[in-house]
Coordinates of C-alpha atoms in Angstrom, one line a residue:
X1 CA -10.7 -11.2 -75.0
X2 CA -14.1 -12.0 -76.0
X3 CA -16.3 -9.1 -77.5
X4 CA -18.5 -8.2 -74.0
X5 CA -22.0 -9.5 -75.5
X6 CA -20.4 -13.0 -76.2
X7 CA -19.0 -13.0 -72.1
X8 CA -21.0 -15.3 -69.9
X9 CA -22.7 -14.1 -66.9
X10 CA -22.1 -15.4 -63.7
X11 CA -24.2 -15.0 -60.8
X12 CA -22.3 -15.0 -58.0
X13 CA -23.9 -15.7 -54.4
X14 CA -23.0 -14.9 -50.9
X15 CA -22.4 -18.2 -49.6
X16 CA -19.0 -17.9 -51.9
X17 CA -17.4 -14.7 -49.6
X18 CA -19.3 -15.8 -46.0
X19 CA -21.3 -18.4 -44.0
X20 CA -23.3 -17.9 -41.0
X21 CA -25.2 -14.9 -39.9
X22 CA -22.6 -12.2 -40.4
X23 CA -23.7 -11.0 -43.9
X24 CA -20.5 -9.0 -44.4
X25 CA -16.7 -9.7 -45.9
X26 CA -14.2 -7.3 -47.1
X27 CA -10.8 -7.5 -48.9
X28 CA -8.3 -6.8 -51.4
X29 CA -7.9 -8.0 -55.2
X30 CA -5.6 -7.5 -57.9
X31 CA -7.4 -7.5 -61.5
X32 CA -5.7 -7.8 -64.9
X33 CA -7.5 -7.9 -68.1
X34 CA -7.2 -11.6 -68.2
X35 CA -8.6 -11.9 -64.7
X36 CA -12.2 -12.6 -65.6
X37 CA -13.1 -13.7 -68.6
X38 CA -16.7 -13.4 -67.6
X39 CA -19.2 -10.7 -66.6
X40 CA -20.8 -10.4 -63.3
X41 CA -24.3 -9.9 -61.5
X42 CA -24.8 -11.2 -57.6
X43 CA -27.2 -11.7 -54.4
X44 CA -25.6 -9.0 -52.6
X45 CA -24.7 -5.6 -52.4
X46 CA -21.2 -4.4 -53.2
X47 CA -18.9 -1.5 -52.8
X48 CA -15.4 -1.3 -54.8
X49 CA -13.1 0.9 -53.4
X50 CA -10.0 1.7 -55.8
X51 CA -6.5 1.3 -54.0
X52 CA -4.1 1.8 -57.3
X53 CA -4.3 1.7 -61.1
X54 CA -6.9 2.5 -63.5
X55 CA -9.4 1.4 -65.5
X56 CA -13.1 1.0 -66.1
X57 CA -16.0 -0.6 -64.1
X58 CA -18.8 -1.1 -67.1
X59 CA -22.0 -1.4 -65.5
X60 CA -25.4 -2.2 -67.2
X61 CA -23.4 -1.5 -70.9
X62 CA -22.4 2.4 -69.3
X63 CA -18.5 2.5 -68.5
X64 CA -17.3 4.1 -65.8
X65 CA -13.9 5.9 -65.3
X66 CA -11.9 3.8 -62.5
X67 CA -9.1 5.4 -60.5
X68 CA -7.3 5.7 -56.9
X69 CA -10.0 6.9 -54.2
X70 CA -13.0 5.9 -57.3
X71 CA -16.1 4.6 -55.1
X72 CA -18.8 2.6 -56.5
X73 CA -21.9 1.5 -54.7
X74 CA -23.3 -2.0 -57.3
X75 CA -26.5 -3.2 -57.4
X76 CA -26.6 -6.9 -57.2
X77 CA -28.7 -7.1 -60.3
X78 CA -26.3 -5.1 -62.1
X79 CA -24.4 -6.5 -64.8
X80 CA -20.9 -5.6 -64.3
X81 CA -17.3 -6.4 -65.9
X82 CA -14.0 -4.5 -65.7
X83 CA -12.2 -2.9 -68.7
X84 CA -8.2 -2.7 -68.7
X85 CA -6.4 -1.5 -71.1
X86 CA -2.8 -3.8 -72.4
X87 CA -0.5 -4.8 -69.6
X88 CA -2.6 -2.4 -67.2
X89 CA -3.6 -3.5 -63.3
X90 CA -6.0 -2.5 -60.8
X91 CA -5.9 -3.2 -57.1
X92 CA -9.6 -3.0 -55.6
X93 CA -11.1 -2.9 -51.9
X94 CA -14.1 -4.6 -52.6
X95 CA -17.0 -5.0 -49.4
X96 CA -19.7 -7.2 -49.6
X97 CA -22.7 -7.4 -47.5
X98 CA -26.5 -7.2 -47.3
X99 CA -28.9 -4.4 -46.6
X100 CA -30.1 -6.7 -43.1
X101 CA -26.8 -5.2 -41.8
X102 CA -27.3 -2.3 -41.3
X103 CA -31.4 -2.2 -41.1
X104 CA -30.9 -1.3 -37.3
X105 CA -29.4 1.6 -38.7
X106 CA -32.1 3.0 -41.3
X107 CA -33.4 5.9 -38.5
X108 CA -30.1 7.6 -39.0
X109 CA -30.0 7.6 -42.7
X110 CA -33.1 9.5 -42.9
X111 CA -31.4 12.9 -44.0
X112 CA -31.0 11.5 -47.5
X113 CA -33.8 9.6 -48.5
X114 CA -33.4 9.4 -52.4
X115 CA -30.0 7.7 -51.6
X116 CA -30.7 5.3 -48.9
X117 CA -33.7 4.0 -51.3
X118 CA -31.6 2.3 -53.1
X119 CA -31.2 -0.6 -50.9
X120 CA -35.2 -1.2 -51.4
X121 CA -34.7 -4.7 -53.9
X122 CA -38.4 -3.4 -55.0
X123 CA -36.8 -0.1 -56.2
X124 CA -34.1 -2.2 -59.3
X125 CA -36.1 -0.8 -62.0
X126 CA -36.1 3.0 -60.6
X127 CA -32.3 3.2 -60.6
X128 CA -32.2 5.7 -63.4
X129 CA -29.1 8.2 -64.4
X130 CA -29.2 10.2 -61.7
X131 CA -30.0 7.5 -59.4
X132 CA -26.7 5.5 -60.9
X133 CA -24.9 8.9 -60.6
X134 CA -25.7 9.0 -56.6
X135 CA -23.9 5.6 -56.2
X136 CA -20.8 6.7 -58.2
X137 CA -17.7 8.7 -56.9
X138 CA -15.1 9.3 -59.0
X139 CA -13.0 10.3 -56.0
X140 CA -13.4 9.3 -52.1
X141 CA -12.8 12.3 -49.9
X142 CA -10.3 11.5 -47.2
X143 CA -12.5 10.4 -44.4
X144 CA -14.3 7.7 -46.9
X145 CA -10.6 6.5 -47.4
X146 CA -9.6 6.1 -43.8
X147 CA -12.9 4.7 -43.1
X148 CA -12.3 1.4 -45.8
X149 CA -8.7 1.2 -44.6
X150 CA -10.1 0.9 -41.1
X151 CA -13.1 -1.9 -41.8
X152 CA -10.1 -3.6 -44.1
X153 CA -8.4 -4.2 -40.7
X154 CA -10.9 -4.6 -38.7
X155 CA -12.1 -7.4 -40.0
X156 CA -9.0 -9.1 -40.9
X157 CA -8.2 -9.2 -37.3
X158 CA -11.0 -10.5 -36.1
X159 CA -10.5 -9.0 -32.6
X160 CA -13.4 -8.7 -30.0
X161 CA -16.7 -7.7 -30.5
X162 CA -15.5 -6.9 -34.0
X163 CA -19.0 -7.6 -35.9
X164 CA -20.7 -5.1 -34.4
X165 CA -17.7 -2.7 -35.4
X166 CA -17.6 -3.3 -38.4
X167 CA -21.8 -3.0 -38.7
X168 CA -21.1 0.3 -37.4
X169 CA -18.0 1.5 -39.6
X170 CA -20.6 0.3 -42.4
X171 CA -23.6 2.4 -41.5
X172 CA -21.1 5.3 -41.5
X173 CA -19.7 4.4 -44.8
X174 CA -23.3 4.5 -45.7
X175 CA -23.9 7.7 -44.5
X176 CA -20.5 9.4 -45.7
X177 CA -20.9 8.1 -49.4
X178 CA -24.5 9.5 -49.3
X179 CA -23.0 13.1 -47.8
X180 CA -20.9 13.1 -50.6
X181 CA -23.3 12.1 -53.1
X182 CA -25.0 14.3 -51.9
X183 CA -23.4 16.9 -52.8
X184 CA -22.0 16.1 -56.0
X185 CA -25.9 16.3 -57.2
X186 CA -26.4 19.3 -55.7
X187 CA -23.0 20.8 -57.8
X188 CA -24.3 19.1 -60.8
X189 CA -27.5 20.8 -60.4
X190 CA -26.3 23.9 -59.9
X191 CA -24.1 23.6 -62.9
X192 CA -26.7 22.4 -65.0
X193 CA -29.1 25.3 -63.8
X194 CA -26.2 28.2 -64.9
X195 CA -25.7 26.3 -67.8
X196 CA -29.5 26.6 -69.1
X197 CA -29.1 30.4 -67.7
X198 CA -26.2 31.1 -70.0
X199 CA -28.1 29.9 -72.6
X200 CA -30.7 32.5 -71.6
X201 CA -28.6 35.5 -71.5
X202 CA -26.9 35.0 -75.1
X203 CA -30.5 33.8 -76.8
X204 CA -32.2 37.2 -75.1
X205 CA -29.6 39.8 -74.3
X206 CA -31.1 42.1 -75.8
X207 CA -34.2 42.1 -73.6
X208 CA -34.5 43.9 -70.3
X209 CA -32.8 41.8 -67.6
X210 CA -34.8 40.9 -64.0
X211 CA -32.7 38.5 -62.1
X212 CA -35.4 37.4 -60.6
X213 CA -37.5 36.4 -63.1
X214 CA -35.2 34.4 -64.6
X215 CA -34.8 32.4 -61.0
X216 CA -38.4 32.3 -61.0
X217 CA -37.8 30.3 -65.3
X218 CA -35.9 27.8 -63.5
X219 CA -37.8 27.3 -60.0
X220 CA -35.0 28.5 -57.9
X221 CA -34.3 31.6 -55.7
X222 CA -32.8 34.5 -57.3
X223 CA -29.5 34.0 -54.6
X224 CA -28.8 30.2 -55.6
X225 CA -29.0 31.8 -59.2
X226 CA -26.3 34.2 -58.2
X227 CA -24.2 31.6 -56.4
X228 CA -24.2 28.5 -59.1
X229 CA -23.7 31.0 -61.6
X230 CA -20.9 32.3 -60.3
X231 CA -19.2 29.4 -59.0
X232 CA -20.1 27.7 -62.7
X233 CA -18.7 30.8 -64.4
X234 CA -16.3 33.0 -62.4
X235 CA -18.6 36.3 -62.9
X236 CA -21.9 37.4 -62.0
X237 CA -25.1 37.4 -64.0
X238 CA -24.5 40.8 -64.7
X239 CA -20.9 40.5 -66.3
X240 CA -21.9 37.9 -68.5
X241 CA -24.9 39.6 -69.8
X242 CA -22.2 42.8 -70.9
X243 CA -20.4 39.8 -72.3
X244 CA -23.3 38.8 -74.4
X245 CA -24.2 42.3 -75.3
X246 CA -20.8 43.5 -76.1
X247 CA -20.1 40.0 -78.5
X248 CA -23.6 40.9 -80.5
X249 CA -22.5 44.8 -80.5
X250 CA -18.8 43.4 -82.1
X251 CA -20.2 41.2 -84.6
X252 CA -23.6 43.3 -85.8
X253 CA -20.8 46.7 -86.4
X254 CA -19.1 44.7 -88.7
X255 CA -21.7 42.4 -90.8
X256 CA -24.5 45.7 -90.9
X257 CA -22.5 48.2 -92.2
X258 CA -26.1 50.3 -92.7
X259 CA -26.9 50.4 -89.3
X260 CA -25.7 53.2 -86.7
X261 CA -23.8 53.1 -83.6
X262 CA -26.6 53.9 -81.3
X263 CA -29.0 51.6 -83.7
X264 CA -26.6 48.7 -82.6
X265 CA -26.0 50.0 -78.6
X266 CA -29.9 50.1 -78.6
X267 CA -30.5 47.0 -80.4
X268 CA -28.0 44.5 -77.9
X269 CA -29.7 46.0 -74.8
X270 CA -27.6 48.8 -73.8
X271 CA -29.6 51.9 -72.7
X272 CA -26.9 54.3 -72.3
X273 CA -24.7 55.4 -75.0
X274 CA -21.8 56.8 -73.2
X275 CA -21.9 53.9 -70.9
X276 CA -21.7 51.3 -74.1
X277 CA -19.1 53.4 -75.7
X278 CA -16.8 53.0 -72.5
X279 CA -17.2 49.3 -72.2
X280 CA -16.4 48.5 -75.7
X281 CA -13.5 50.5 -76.1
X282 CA -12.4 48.9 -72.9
X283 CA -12.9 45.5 -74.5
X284 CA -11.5 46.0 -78.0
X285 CA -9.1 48.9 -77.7
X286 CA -10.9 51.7 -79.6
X287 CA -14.2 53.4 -80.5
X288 CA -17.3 51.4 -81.8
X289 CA -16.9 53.8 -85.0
X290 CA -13.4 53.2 -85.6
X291 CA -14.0 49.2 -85.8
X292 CA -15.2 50.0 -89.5
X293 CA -12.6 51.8 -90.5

Protein backbone atom coordinates (compact mmCIF):
# COMPACT_ATOMS: atom_id res chain seq x y z
CA UNK A 1 0.00 0.00 0.00
CA UNK A 2 1.14 3.28 -0.92
CA UNK A 3 2.61 5.56 2.02
CA UNK A 4 -0.91 7.86 2.81
CA UNK A 5 0.74 11.30 1.44
CA UNK A 6 1.47 9.62 -1.97
CA UNK A 7 -2.66 8.33 -2.05
CA UNK A 8 -4.75 10.26 -4.42
CA UNK A 9 -7.80 12.05 -3.31
CA UNK A 10 -10.99 11.56 -4.75
CA UNK A 11 -13.76 13.76 -4.41
CA UNK A 12 -16.65 11.88 -4.38
CA UNK A 13 -20.14 13.55 -5.24
CA UNK A 14 -23.71 12.78 -4.46
CA UNK A 15 -24.96 12.13 -7.75
CA UNK A 16 -22.74 8.69 -7.33
CA UNK A 17 -25.16 7.21 -4.23
CA UNK A 18 -28.72 9.14 -5.45
CA UNK A 19 -30.55 11.18 -8.11
CA UNK A 20 -33.59 13.22 -7.70
CA UNK A 21 -34.67 15.26 -4.78
CA UNK A 22 -34.26 12.63 -1.99
CA UNK A 23 -30.75 13.71 -0.74
CA UNK A 24 -30.40 10.52 1.29
CA UNK A 25 -28.99 6.63 0.70
CA UNK A 26 -27.91 4.16 3.17
CA UNK A 27 -26.12 0.79 3.10
CA UNK A 28 -23.76 -1.79 3.91
CA UNK A 29 -19.96 -2.25 2.80
CA UNK A 30 -17.28 -4.60 3.39
CA UNK A 31 -13.69 -2.94 3.40
CA UNK A 32 -10.28 -4.74 3.24
CA UNK A 33 -7.00 -3.04 3.15
CA UNK A 34 -6.86 -3.42 -0.51
CA UNK A 35 -10.30 -1.95 -0.87
CA UNK A 36 -9.38 1.62 -1.64
CA UNK A 37 -6.29 2.50 -2.68
CA UNK A 38 -7.21 6.12 -2.55
CA UNK A 39 -8.23 8.68 0.14
CA UNK A 40 -11.49 10.35 0.33
CA UNK A 41 -13.24 13.89 0.67
CA UNK A 42 -17.08 14.47 -0.71
CA UNK A 43 -20.15 16.93 -1.29
CA UNK A 44 -22.06 15.44 1.38
CA UNK A 45 -22.37 14.66 4.84
CA UNK A 46 -21.67 11.09 6.05
CA UNK A 47 -22.24 8.87 9.03
CA UNK A 48 -20.28 5.37 9.35
CA UNK A 49 -21.77 3.11 11.57
CA UNK A 50 -19.46 -0.06 12.49
CA UNK A 51 -21.34 -3.52 12.09
CA UNK A 52 -18.10 -5.94 12.74
CA UNK A 53 -14.31 -5.86 12.66
CA UNK A 54 -11.90 -3.31 13.49
CA UNK A 55 -9.77 -0.83 12.41
CA UNK A 56 -9.07 2.79 11.97
CA UNK A 57 -11.00 5.73 10.22
CA UNK A 58 -7.90 8.50 9.75
CA UNK A 59 -9.45 11.69 9.35
CA UNK A 60 -7.60 15.01 8.46
CA UNK A 61 -3.99 12.92 9.29
CA UNK A 62 -5.68 12.08 13.16
CA UNK A 63 -6.62 8.19 13.38
CA UNK A 64 -9.37 7.11 14.97
CA UNK A 65 -9.97 3.72 16.78
CA UNK A 66 -12.81 1.76 14.63
CA UNK A 67 -14.83 -0.95 16.34
CA UNK A 68 -18.54 -2.70 16.53
CA UNK A 69 -21.15 0.13 17.63
CA UNK A 70 -18.00 3.05 16.63
CA UNK A 71 -20.11 6.15 15.19
CA UNK A 72 -18.53 8.81 13.26
CA UNK A 73 -20.26 11.93 11.98
CA UNK A 74 -17.61 13.18 8.58
CA UNK A 75 -17.43 16.35 7.31
CA UNK A 76 -17.54 16.42 3.55
CA UNK A 77 -14.32 18.40 3.37
CA UNK A 78 -12.61 15.96 5.49
CA UNK A 79 -9.95 13.96 4.21
CA UNK A 80 -10.61 10.51 5.11
CA UNK A 81 -9.08 6.86 4.47
CA UNK A 82 -9.35 3.59 6.42
CA UNK A 83 -6.45 1.83 8.13
CA UNK A 84 -6.53 -2.17 8.35
CA UNK A 85 -4.16 -4.07 9.63
CA UNK A 86 -2.94 -7.74 7.51
CA UNK A 87 -5.77 -9.97 6.43
CA UNK A 88 -8.19 -7.78 8.74
CA UNK A 89 -12.04 -6.73 7.59
CA UNK A 90 -14.45 -4.25 8.50
CA UNK A 91 -18.17 -4.23 7.64
CA UNK A 92 -19.57 -0.52 7.83
CA UNK A 93 -23.21 1.08 7.74
CA UNK A 94 -22.48 4.01 6.07
CA UNK A 95 -25.54 6.97 5.53
CA UNK A 96 -25.25 9.69 3.26
CA UNK A 97 -27.31 12.73 2.98
CA UNK A 98 -27.44 16.47 3.09
CA UNK A 99 -28.14 19.02 5.77
CA UNK A 100 -31.49 20.23 3.43
CA UNK A 101 -32.95 17.01 4.91
CA UNK A 102 -33.45 17.50 7.87
CA UNK A 103 -33.63 21.68 7.80
CA UNK A 104 -37.42 21.23 8.64
CA UNK A 105 -36.11 19.79 11.62
CA UNK A 106 -33.51 22.49 13.02
CA UNK A 107 -36.29 23.86 15.81
CA UNK A 108 -35.95 20.62 17.62
CA UNK A 109 -32.21 20.36 17.70
CA UNK A 110 -31.96 23.56 19.59
CA UNK A 111 -30.96 21.89 23.02
CA UNK A 112 -27.48 21.37 21.68
CA UNK A 113 -26.36 24.06 19.75
CA UNK A 114 -22.44 23.61 19.65
CA UNK A 115 -23.34 20.25 17.99
CA UNK A 116 -25.93 20.87 15.50
CA UNK A 117 -23.44 23.79 14.23
CA UNK A 118 -21.65 21.70 12.61
CA UNK A 119 -23.78 21.24 9.65
CA UNK A 120 -23.17 25.23 9.02
CA UNK A 121 -20.64 24.54 5.56
CA UNK A 122 -19.47 28.32 6.82
CA UNK A 123 -18.37 26.71 10.19
CA UNK A 124 -15.35 23.89 8.19
CA UNK A 125 -12.57 25.93 9.59
CA UNK A 126 -14.10 25.99 13.40
CA UNK A 127 -14.17 22.21 13.66
CA UNK A 128 -11.44 22.05 16.16
CA UNK A 129 -10.57 19.05 18.79
CA UNK A 130 -13.25 19.21 20.71
CA UNK A 131 -15.57 20.02 17.97
CA UNK A 132 -14.09 16.59 16.03
CA UNK A 133 -14.51 14.93 19.46
CA UNK A 134 -18.43 15.81 19.46
CA UNK A 135 -18.82 13.97 16.15
CA UNK A 136 -16.89 10.81 17.33
CA UNK A 137 -18.35 7.79 19.37
CA UNK A 138 -16.29 5.15 20.06
CA UNK A 139 -19.41 3.17 20.98
CA UNK A 140 -23.20 3.66 19.94
CA UNK A 141 -25.56 3.18 22.89
CA UNK A 142 -28.24 0.68 22.08
CA UNK A 143 -30.99 2.97 20.87
CA UNK A 144 -28.42 4.59 18.22
CA UNK A 145 -27.94 0.87 17.14
CA UNK A 146 -31.57 -0.07 16.67
CA UNK A 147 -32.12 3.29 15.14
CA UNK A 148 -29.43 2.49 11.94
CA UNK A 149 -30.64 -1.07 11.72
CA UNK A 150 -34.11 0.39 11.37
CA UNK A 151 -33.29 3.36 8.57
CA UNK A 152 -31.06 0.30 6.92
CA UNK A 153 -34.44 -1.35 6.26
CA UNK A 154 -36.42 1.15 5.81
CA UNK A 155 -35.07 2.28 3.06
CA UNK A 156 -34.20 -0.87 1.42
CA UNK A 157 -37.82 -1.64 1.25
CA UNK A 158 -38.88 1.24 -0.10
CA UNK A 159 -42.43 0.80 1.30
CA UNK A 160 -44.96 3.80 1.45
CA UNK A 161 -44.43 7.07 2.39
CA UNK A 162 -40.95 5.82 3.29
CA UNK A 163 -39.00 9.25 2.57
CA UNK A 164 -40.50 11.05 5.07
CA UNK A 165 -39.61 8.03 7.50
CA UNK A 166 -36.54 7.90 6.99
CA UNK A 167 -36.16 12.13 7.19
CA UNK A 168 -37.60 11.49 10.46
CA UNK A 169 -35.48 8.36 11.78
CA UNK A 170 -32.59 10.88 10.61
CA UNK A 171 -33.47 13.96 12.65
CA UNK A 172 -33.58 11.46 15.52
CA UNK A 173 -30.33 9.95 14.77
CA UNK A 174 -29.32 13.55 14.77
CA UNK A 175 -30.57 14.26 17.97
CA UNK A 176 -29.45 10.90 19.75
CA UNK A 177 -25.75 11.13 18.48
CA UNK A 178 -25.77 14.81 19.83
CA UNK A 179 -27.35 13.44 23.49
CA UNK A 180 -24.61 11.23 23.58
CA UNK A 181 -22.03 13.58 22.50
CA UNK A 182 -23.30 15.32 24.71
CA UNK A 183 -22.45 13.80 27.37
CA UNK A 184 -19.24 12.23 26.63
CA UNK A 185 -17.96 16.11 26.78
CA UNK A 186 -19.58 16.70 29.69
CA UNK A 187 -17.55 13.30 31.33
CA UNK A 188 -14.44 14.49 29.72
CA UNK A 189 -14.81 17.72 31.30
CA UNK A 190 -15.46 16.66 34.46
CA UNK A 191 -12.51 14.36 34.20
CA UNK A 192 -10.28 16.90 33.06
CA UNK A 193 -11.53 19.34 35.87
CA UNK A 194 -10.56 16.56 38.85
CA UNK A 195 -7.55 15.92 37.00
CA UNK A 196 -6.24 19.68 37.29
CA UNK A 197 -7.74 19.42 41.03
CA UNK A 198 -5.49 16.41 41.80
CA UNK A 199 -2.79 18.30 40.64
CA UNK A 200 -3.76 20.99 43.16
CA UNK A 201 -3.99 18.93 46.22
CA UNK A 202 -0.45 17.11 45.79
CA UNK A 203 1.39 20.67 44.61
CA UNK A 204 -0.40 22.49 47.92
CA UNK A 205 -1.28 19.90 50.50
CA UNK A 206 0.19 21.42 52.81
CA UNK A 207 -1.89 24.62 52.77
CA UNK A 208 -5.29 25.00 54.45
CA UNK A 209 -7.97 23.36 52.33
CA UNK A 210 -11.43 25.38 51.34
CA UNK A 211 -13.37 23.30 48.94
CA UNK A 212 -14.74 26.03 47.76
CA UNK A 213 -12.20 27.98 46.80
CA UNK A 214 -10.70 25.63 44.82
CA UNK A 215 -14.31 25.29 42.81
CA UNK A 216 -14.26 28.89 42.55
CA UNK A 217 -9.90 28.17 40.67
CA UNK A 218 -11.64 26.27 38.23
CA UNK A 219 -15.11 28.21 37.57
CA UNK A 220 -17.28 25.52 38.80
CA UNK A 221 -19.55 24.93 41.92
CA UNK A 222 -18.10 23.46 44.85
CA UNK A 223 -20.89 20.15 44.37
CA UNK A 224 -19.82 19.34 40.54
CA UNK A 225 -16.28 19.48 42.25
CA UNK A 226 -17.37 16.86 44.69
CA UNK A 227 -19.17 14.75 42.10
CA UNK A 228 -16.37 14.60 39.03
CA UNK A 229 -13.90 14.13 41.60
CA UNK A 230 -15.34 11.37 42.93
CA UNK A 231 -16.59 9.63 40.06
CA UNK A 232 -12.85 10.42 38.40
CA UNK A 233 -11.29 9.07 41.52
CA UNK A 234 -13.36 6.74 43.82
CA UNK A 235 -12.92 9.13 47.08
CA UNK A 236 -13.75 12.49 48.06
CA UNK A 237 -11.67 15.64 48.04
CA UNK A 238 -11.06 15.04 51.48
CA UNK A 239 -9.47 11.44 51.26
CA UNK A 240 -7.26 12.30 48.63
CA UNK A 241 -5.88 15.32 50.33
CA UNK A 242 -4.96 12.68 53.60
CA UNK A 243 -3.48 10.81 50.65
CA UNK A 244 -1.33 13.59 49.71
CA UNK A 245 -0.49 14.53 53.17
CA UNK A 246 0.20 11.13 54.49
CA UNK A 247 2.71 10.34 51.03
CA UNK A 248 4.77 13.79 51.86
CA UNK A 249 4.68 12.77 55.83
CA UNK A 250 6.15 9.05 54.53
CA UNK A 251 8.75 10.32 52.35
CA UNK A 252 10.02 13.77 54.43
CA UNK A 253 10.44 11.02 57.86
CA UNK A 254 12.78 9.22 55.93
CA UNK A 255 15.00 11.65 53.60
CA UNK A 256 15.07 14.53 56.86
CA UNK A 257 16.29 12.60 59.49
CA UNK A 258 16.83 16.19 61.53
CA UNK A 259 13.41 17.06 61.47
CA UNK A 260 10.76 15.96 64.31
CA UNK A 261 7.64 14.22 64.19
CA UNK A 262 5.35 17.07 64.89
CA UNK A 263 7.86 19.39 62.60
CA UNK A 264 6.76 16.96 59.66
CA UNK A 265 2.71 16.39 60.92
CA UNK A 266 2.80 20.33 60.89
CA UNK A 267 4.66 20.79 57.90
CA UNK A 268 2.18 18.37 55.31
CA UNK A 269 -0.89 20.18 56.79
CA UNK A 270 -2.05 18.14 59.62
CA UNK A 271 -3.10 20.19 62.58
CA UNK A 272 -3.65 17.59 65.05
CA UNK A 273 -0.96 15.36 66.27
CA UNK A 274 -2.90 12.52 67.66
CA UNK A 275 -5.14 12.63 64.70
CA UNK A 276 -1.94 12.29 62.17
CA UNK A 277 -0.43 9.72 64.41
CA UNK A 278 -3.63 7.48 63.94
CA UNK A 279 -3.87 7.81 60.27
CA UNK A 280 -0.35 6.90 59.50
CA UNK A 281 -0.11 4.04 61.64
CA UNK A 282 -3.29 2.93 59.99
CA UNK A 283 -1.59 3.37 56.54
CA UNK A 284 1.85 1.83 57.17
CA UNK A 285 1.47 -0.47 60.15
CA UNK A 286 3.38 1.36 62.88
CA UNK A 287 4.27 4.71 64.60
CA UNK A 288 5.74 7.66 62.59
CA UNK A 289 8.83 7.23 65.03
CA UNK A 290 9.32 3.74 64.47
CA UNK A 291 9.62 4.29 60.45
CA UNK A 292 13.41 5.42 61.36
CA UNK A 293 14.25 2.75 63.25
Amino acid sequence: MAHPAELPTVRLTSNRFWGGDFHFSIFTVRHTPESHPFQYCRNFWKIIYVLSGCGAEVIDGVGYALRPDTLFVIHPDDVTRFELAGDSEIEICNILFLPELIAFGAPFLADYPDFMRIFDPARKPEVGREQRERLYIQKADQSIAALVRAMLREFNQAQANYRSVIRLQLLELLCRIARQSDRKIRRSRGRAVAEQAADFLREHHSEPFEPAALAARFGVSRQYLHRVFSRTYGMSLGDALRDCRLTAAYRQLLEHPERTVSEVCYGCGFNDLSYFYRLFRARYGCAPGRLRG
